[in-house]
Coordinates of N, CA and C and ligand atoms in Angstrom, one line a residue:
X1 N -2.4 0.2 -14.1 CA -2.6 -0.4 -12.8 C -2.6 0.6 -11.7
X2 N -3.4 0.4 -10.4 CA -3.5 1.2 -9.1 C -2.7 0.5 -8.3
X3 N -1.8 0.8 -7.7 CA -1.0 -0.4 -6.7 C -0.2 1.0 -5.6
X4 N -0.4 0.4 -4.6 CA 0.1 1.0 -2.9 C 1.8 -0.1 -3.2
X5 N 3.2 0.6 -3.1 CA 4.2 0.1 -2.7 C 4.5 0.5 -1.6
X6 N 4.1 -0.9 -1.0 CA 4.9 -0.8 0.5 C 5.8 -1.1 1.0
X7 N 6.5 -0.7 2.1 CA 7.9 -1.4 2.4 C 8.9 -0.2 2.8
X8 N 9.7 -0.6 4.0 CA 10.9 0.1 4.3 C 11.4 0.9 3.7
X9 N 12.1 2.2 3.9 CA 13.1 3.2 3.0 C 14.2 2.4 2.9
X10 N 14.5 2.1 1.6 CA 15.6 1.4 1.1 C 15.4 -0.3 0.1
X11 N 13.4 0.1 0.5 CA 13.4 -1.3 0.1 C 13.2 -1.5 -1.4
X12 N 13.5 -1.2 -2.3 CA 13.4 -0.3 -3.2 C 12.3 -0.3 -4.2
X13 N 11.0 0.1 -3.2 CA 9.3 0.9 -3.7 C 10.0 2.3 -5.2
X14 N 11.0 2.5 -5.4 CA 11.2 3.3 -6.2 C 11.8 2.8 -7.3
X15 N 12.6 1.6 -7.2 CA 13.1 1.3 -8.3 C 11.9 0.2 -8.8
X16 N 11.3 -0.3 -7.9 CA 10.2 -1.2 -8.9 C 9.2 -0.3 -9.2
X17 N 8.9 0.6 -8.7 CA 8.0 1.9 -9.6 C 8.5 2.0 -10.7
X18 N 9.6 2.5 -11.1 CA 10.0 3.1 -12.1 C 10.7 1.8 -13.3
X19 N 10.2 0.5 -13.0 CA 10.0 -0.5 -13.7 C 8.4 -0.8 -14.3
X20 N 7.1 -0.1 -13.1 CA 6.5 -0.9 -13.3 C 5.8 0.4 -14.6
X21 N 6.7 1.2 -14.5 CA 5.8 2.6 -15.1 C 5.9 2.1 -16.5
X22 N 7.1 1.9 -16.9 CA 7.3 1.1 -18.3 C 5.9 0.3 -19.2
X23 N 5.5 -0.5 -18.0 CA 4.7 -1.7 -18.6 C 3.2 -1.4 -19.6
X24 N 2.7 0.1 -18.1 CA 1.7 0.2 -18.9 C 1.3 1.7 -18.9
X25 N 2.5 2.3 -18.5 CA 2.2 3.9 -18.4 C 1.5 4.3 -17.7
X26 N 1.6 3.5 -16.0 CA 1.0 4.1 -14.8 C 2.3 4.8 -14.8
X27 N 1.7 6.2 -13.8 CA 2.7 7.4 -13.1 C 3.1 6.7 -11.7
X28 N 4.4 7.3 -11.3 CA 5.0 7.0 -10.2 C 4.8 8.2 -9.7
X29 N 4.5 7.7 -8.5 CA 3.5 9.0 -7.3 C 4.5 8.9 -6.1
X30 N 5.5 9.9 -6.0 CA 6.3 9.9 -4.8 C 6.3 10.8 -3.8
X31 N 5.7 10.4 -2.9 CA 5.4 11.8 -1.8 C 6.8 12.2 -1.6
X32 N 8.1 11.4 -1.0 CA 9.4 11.7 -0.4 C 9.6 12.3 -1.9
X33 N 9.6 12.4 -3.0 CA 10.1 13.0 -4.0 C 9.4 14.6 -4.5
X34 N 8.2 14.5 -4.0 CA 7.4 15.7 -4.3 C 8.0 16.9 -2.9
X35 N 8.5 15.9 -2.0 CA 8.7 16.6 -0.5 C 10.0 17.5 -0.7
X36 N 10.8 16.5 -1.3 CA 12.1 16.9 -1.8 C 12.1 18.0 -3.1
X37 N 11.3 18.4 -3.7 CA 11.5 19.0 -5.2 C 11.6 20.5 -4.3
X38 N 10.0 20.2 -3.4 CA 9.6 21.5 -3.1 C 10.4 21.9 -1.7
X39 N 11.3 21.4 -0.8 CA 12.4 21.5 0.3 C 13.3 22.7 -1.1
X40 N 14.2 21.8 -1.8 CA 14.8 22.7 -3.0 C 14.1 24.0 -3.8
X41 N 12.9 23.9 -3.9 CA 12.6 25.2 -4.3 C 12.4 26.2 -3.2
X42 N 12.6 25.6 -1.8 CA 12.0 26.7 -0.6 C 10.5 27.2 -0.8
X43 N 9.2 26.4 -1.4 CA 8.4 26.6 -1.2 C 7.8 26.6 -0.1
X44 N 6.5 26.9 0.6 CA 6.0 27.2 1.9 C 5.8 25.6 2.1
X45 N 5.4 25.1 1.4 CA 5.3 23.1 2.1 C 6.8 22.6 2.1
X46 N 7.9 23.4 1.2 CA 9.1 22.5 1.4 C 9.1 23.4 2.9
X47 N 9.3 24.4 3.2 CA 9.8 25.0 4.5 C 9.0 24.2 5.8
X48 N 8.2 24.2 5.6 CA 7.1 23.3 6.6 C 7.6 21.5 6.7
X49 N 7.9 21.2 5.6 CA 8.3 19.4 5.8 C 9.9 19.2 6.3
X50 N 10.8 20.2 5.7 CA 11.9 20.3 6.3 C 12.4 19.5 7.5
X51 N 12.3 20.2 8.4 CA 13.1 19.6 9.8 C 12.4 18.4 9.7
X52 N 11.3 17.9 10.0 CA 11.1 16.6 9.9 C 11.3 15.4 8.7
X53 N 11.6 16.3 7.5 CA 12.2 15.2 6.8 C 14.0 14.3 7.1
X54 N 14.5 15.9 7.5 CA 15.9 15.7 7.8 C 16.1 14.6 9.0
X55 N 15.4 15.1 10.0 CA 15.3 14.3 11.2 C 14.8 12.8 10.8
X56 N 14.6 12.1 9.8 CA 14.2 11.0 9.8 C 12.6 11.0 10.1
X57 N 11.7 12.0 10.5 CA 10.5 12.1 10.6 C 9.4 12.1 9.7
X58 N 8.1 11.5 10.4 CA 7.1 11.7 9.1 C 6.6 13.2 8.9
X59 N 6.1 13.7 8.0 CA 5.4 14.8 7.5 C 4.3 15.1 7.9
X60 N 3.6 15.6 8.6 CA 2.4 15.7 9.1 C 1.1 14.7 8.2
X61 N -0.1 14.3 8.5 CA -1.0 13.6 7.9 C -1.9 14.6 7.0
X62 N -2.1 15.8 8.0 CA -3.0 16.7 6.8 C -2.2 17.4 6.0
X63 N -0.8 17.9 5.6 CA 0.1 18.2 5.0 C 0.4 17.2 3.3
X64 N 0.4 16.2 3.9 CA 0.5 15.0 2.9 C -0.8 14.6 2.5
X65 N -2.2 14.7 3.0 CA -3.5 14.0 2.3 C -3.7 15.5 1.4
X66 N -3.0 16.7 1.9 CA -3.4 17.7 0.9 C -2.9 17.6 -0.4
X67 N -1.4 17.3 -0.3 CA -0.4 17.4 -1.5 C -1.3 16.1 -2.4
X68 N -2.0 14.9 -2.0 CA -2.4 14.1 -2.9 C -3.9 13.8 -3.0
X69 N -4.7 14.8 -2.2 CA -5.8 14.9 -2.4 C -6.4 15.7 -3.9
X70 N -5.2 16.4 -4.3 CA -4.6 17.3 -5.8 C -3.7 16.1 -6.5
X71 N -3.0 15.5 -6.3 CA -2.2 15.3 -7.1 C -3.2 13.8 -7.8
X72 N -3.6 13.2 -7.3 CA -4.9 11.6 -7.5 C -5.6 12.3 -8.6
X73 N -6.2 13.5 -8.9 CA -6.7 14.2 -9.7 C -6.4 14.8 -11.0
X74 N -4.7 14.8 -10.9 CA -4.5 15.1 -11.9 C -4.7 14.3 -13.2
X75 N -4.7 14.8 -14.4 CA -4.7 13.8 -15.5 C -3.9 12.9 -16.2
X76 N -2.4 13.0 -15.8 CA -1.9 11.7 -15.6 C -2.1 11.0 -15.3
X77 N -3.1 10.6 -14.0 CA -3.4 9.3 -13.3 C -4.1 8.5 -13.6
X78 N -4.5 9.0 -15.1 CA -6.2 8.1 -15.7 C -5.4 6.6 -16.3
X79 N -4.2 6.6 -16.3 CA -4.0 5.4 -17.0 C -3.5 4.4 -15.4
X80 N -3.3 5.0 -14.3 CA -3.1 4.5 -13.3 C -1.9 4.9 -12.6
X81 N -1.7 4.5 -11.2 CA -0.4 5.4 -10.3 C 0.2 4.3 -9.9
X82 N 1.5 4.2 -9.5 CA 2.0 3.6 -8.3 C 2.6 4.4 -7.2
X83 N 1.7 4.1 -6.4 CA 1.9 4.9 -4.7 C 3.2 4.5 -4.5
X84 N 4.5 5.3 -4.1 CA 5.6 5.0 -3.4 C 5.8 5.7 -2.7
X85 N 5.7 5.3 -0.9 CA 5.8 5.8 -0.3 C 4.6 6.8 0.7
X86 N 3.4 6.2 0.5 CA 2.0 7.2 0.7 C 1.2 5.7 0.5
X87 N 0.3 5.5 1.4 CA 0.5 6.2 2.5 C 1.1 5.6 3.7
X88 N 1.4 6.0 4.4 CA 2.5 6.2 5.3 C 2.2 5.5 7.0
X89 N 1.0 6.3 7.3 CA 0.2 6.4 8.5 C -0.8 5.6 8.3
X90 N -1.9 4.6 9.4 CA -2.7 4.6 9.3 C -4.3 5.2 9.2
X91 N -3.9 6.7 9.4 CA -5.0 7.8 9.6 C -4.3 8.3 7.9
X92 N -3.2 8.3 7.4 CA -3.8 8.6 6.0 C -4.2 7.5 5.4
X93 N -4.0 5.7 5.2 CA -4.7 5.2 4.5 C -6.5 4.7 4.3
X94 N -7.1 5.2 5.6 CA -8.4 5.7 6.3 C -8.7 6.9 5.2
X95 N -7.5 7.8 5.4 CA -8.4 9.0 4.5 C -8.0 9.0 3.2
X96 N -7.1 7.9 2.4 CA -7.0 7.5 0.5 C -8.6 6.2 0.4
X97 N -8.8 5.7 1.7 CA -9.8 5.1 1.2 C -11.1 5.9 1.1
X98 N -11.2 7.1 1.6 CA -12.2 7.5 1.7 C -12.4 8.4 0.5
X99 N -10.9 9.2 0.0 CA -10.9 9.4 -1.3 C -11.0 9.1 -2.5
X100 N -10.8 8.0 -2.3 CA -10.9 6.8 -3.3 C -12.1 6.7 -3.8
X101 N -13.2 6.3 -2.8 CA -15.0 6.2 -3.1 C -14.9 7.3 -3.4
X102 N -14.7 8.3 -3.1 CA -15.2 9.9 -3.6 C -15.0 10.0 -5.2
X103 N -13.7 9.5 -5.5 CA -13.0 9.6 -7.0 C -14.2 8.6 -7.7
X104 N -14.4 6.7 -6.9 CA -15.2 6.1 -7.4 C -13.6 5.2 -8.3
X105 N -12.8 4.9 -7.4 CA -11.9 4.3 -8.2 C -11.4 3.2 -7.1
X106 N -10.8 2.0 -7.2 CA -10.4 1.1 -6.7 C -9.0 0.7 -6.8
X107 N -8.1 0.5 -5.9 CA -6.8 -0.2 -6.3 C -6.5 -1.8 -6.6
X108 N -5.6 -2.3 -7.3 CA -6.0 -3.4 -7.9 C -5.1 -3.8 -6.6
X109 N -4.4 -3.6 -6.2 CA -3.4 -4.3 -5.2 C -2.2 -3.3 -4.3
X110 N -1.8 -4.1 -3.1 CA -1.5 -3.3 -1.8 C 0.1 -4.4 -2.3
X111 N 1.3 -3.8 -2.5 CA 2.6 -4.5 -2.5 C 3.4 -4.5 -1.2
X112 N 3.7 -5.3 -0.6 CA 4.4 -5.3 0.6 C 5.8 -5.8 0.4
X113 N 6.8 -5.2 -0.1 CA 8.0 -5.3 -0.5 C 8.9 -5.5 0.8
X114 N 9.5 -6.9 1.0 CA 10.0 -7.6 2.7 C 11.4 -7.4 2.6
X115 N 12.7 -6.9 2.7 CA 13.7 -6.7 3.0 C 14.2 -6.5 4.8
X116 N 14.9 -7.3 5.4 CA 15.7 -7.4 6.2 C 16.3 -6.1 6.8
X117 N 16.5 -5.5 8.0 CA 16.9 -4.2 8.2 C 18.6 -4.3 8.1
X118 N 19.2 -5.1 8.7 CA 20.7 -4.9 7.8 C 20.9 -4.5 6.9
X119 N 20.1 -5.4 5.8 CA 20.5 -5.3 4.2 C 20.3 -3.4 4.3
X120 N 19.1 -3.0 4.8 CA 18.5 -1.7 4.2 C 19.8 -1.1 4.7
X121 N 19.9 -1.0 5.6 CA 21.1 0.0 6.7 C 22.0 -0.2 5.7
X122 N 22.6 -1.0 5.3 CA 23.8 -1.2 4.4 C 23.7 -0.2 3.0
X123 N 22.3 -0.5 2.6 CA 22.4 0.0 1.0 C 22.1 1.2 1.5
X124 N 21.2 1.7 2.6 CA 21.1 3.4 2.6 C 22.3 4.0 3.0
X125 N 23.1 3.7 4.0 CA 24.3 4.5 4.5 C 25.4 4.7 3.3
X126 N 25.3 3.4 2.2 CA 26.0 3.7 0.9 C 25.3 4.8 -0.3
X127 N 24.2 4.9 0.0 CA 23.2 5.2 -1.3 C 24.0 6.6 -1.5
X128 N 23.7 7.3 -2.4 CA 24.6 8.8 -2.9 C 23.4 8.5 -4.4
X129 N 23.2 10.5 -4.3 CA 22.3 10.3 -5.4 C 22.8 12.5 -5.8
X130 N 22.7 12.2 -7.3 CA 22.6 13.0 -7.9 C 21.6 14.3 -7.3
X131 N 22.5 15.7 -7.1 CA 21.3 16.6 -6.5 C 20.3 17.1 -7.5
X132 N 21.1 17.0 -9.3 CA 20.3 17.6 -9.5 C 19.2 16.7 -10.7
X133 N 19.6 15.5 -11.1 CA 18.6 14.8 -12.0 C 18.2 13.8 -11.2
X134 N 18.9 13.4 -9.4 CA 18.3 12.6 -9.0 C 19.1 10.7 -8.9
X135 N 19.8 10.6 -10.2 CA 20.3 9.9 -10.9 C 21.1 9.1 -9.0
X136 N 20.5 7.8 -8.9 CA 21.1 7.0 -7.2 C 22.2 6.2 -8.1
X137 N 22.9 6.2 -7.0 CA 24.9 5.7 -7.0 C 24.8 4.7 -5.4
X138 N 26.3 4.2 -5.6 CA 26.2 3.3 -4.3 C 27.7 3.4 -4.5
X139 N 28.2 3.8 -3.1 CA 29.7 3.5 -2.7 C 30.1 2.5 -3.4
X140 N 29.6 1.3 -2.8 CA 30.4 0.1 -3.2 C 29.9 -0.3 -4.8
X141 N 28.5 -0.4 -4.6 CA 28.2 -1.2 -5.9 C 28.2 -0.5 -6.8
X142 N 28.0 1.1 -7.4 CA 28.0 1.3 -8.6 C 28.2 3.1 -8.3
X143 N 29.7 3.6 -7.7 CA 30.1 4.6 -7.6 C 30.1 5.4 -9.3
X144 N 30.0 6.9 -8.8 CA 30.0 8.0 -10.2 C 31.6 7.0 -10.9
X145 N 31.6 7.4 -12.0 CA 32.8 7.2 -12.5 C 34.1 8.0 -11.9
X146 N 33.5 9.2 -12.1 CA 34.6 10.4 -11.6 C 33.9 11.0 -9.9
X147 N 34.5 10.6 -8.7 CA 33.9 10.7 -7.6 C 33.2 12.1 -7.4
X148 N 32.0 11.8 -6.7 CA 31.4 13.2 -6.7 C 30.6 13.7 -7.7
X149 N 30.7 13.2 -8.9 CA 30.0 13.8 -10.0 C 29.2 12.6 -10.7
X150 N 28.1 13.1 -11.5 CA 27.1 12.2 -11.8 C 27.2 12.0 -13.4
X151 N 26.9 11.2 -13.6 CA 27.6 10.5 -15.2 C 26.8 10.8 -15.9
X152 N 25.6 10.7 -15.3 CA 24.9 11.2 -16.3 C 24.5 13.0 -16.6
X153 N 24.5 13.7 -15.8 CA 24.5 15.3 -16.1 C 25.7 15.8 -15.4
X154 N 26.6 15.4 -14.7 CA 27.2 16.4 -14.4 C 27.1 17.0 -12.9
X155 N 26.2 16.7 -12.4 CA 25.7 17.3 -10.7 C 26.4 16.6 -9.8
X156 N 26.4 17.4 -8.5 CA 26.8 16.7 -7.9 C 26.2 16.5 -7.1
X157 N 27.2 15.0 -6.7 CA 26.9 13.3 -6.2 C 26.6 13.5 -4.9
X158 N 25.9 13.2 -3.3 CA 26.0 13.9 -2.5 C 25.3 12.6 -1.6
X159 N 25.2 12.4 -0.5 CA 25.0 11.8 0.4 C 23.4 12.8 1.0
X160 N 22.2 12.2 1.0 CA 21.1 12.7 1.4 C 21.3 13.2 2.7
X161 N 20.4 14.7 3.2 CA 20.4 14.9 4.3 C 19.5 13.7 5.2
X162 N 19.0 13.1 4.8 CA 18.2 11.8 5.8 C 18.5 10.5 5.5
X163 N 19.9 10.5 5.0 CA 20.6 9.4 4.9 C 22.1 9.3 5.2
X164 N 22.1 9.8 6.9 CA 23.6 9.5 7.6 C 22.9 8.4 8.5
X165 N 23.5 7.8 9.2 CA 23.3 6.7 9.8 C 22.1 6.8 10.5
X166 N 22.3 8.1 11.3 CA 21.3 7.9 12.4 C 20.1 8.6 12.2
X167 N 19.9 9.3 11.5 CA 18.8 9.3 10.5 C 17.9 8.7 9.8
X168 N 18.9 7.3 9.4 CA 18.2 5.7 8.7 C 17.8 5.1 9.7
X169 N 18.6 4.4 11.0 CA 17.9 4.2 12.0 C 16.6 4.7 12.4
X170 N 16.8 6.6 12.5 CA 15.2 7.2 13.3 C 14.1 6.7 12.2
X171 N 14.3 6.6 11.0 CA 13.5 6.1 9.4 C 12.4 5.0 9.7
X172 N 14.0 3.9 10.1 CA 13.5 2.9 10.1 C 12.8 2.3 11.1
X173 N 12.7 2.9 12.3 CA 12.1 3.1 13.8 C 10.8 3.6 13.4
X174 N 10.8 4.7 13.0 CA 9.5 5.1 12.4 C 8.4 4.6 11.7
X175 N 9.0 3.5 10.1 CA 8.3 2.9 9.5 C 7.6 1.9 10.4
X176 N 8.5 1.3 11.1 CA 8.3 -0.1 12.6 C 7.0 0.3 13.0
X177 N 7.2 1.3 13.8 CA 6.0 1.9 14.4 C 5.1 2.5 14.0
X178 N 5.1 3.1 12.8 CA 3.5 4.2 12.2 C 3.2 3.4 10.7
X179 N 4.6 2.6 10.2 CA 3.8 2.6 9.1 C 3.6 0.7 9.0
X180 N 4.8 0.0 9.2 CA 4.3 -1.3 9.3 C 2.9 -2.0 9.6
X181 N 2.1 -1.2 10.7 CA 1.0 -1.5 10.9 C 0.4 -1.7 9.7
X182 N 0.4 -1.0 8.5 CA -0.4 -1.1 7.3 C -0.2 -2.6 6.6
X183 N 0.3 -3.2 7.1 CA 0.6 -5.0 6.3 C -0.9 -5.5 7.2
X184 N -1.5 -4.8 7.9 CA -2.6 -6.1 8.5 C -3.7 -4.7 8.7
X185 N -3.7 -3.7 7.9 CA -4.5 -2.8 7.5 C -5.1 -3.1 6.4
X186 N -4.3 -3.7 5.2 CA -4.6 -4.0 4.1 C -4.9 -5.3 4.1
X187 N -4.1 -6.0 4.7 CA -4.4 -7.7 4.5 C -6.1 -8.1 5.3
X188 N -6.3 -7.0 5.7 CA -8.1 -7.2 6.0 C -8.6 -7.0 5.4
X189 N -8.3 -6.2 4.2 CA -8.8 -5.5 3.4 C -9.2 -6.4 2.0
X190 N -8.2 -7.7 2.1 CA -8.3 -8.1 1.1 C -6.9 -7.7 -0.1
X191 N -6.2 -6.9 0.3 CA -5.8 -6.5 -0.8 C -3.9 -6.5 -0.5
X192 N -3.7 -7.3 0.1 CA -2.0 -7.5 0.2 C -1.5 -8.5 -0.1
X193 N -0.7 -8.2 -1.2 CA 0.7 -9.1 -1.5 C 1.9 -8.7 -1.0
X194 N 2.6 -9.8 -0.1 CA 3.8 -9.7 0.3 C 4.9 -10.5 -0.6
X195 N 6.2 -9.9 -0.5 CA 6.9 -10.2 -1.8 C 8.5 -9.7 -1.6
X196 N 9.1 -11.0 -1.4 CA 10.5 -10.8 -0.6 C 11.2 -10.3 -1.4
X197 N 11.9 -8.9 -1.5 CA 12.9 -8.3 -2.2 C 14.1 -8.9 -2.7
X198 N 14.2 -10.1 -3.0 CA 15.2 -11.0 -3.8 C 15.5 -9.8 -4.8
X199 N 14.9 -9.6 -6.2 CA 15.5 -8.8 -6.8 C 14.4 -8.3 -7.5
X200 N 14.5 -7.0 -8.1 CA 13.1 -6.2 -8.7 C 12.4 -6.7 -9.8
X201 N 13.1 -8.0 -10.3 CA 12.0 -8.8 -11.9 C 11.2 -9.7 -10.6
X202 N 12.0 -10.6 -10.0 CA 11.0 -10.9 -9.3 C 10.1 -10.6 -8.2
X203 N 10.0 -9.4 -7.9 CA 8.6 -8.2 -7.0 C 7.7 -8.5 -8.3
X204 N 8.5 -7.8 -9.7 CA 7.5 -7.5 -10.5 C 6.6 -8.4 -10.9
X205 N 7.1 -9.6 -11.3 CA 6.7 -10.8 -11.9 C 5.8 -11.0 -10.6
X206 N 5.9 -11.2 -9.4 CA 4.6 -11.5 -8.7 C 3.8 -10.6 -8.4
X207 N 3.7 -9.4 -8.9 CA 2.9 -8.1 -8.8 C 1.9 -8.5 -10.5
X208 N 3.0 -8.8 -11.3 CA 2.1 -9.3 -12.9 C 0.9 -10.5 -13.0
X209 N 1.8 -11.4 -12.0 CA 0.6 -12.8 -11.7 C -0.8 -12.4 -10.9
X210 N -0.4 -11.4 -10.2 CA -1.5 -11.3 -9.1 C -2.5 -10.2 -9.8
X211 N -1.7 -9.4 -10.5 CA -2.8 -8.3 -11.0 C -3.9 -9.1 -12.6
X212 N -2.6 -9.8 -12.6 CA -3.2 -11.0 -14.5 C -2.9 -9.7 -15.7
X213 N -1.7 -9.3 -15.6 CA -1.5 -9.1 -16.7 C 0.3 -9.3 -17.3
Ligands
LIG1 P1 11.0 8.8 1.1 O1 11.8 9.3 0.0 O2 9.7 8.1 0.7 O3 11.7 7.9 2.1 O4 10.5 10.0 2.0 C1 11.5 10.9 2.5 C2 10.8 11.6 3.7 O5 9.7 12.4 3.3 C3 10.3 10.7 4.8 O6 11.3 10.3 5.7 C4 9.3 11.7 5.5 O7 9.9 12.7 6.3 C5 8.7 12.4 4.3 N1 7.5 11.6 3.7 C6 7.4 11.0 2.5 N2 6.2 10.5 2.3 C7 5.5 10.7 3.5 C8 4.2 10.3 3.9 N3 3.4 9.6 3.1 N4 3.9 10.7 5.1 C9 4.7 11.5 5.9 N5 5.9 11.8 5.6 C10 6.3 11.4 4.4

């Protein structure tokens, strides 16, 4: 399947990715995670995305249609992707559609994943995630066993640099303003389902009805 997850940081476009990857061996396509590998390796795009990722900021538009103007091409993607997180802007989903006809490929559907800004604020200011497999924890709901350290490898447990309070706030101000617009970008398009984050079987299950499989 081709599917756009949309929705707030924290709405969790990552954890129903990495449910929907299961079903049929579409790849999960994470711009914030490609941003992050290469921030840690100190590559010349991590050094460039930096301060504006920390700051709660978006990444430039030609910086990000570059990193996936390559990455849509790769050969992983032939069984299909789920976009999390990309695109972002309305001047990048202008220029995935125009990639798209170039490739000669279509998306089966646009997910608009609806969560409440409390709830988000709440689960991001708790969220804590492994630095080095990644592996997400939660203060309250599902702390490391042994504080600080990750159960599953051993790394340590750490609080994201763009996830202290006022960082989630600038996030979530941001999505409001540059990226929300994309709910009536797509819904002209024909191609949006909206789908209240109750809980990630049910995103999925109405992502499964709509696509028919
Ligand atoms: P995420 O993990 O998706 O919340 O992304 C973390 C950060 O990476 C964002 O706050 C942005 O600074 C940057 N980022 C990720 N995806 C994009 C995108 N499509 N456009 C611009 N910036 C992005």
């Amino acid at each position: 399947m081709k599917l756009i997850l949309l929705g707030a940081p924290g709405a969790g476009k990552g954890t129903v990715a990495k449910l929907l990857t299961k079903i049929d061996g579409s790849v999960q396509i994470s711009t914030g995670d490609i941003l992050r590998a290469a921030v840690a390796a100190g590559t010349e795009l991590g050094k460039q995305a930096k301060a504006a990722m920390n700051a709660g900021e978006l990444v430039s538009d030609d910086l990000i249609m570059g990193i996936m103007g390559e990455r849509l091409k790769e050969d992983d993607c032939k069984n299909g992707y789920l976009l999390d997180g990309f695109p972002r802007t309305i001047p990048q989903a202008e220029a995935l559609k125009v990639l798209l006809a170039d490739m000669g490929e279509t998306l089966d559907a646009v997910v608009n994943i609806d969560v409440e800004r409390d709830v988000i604020l709440d689960r991001l200011t708790t969220r804590r995630t492994c630095e080095d497999c990644g592996e997400i924890y939660n203060v309250k709901s599902k702390p490391p066993k042994e504080e600080g350290k990750c159960d599953k490898c051993g790394g340590a447990v750490v609080q994201r640099d763009d996830e202290t309070e006022t960082a989630i706030s600038n996030r979530l101000d941001v999505y409001n303003e540059q990226t929300a617009p994309l709910a009536g970008f797509y819904e002209k398009e024909g191609m949006l389902l909206t789908v209240a984050a109750t809980s990630s079987d049910s995103v999925i299950n109405a992502i499964k009805e709509r696509i028919g499989i």
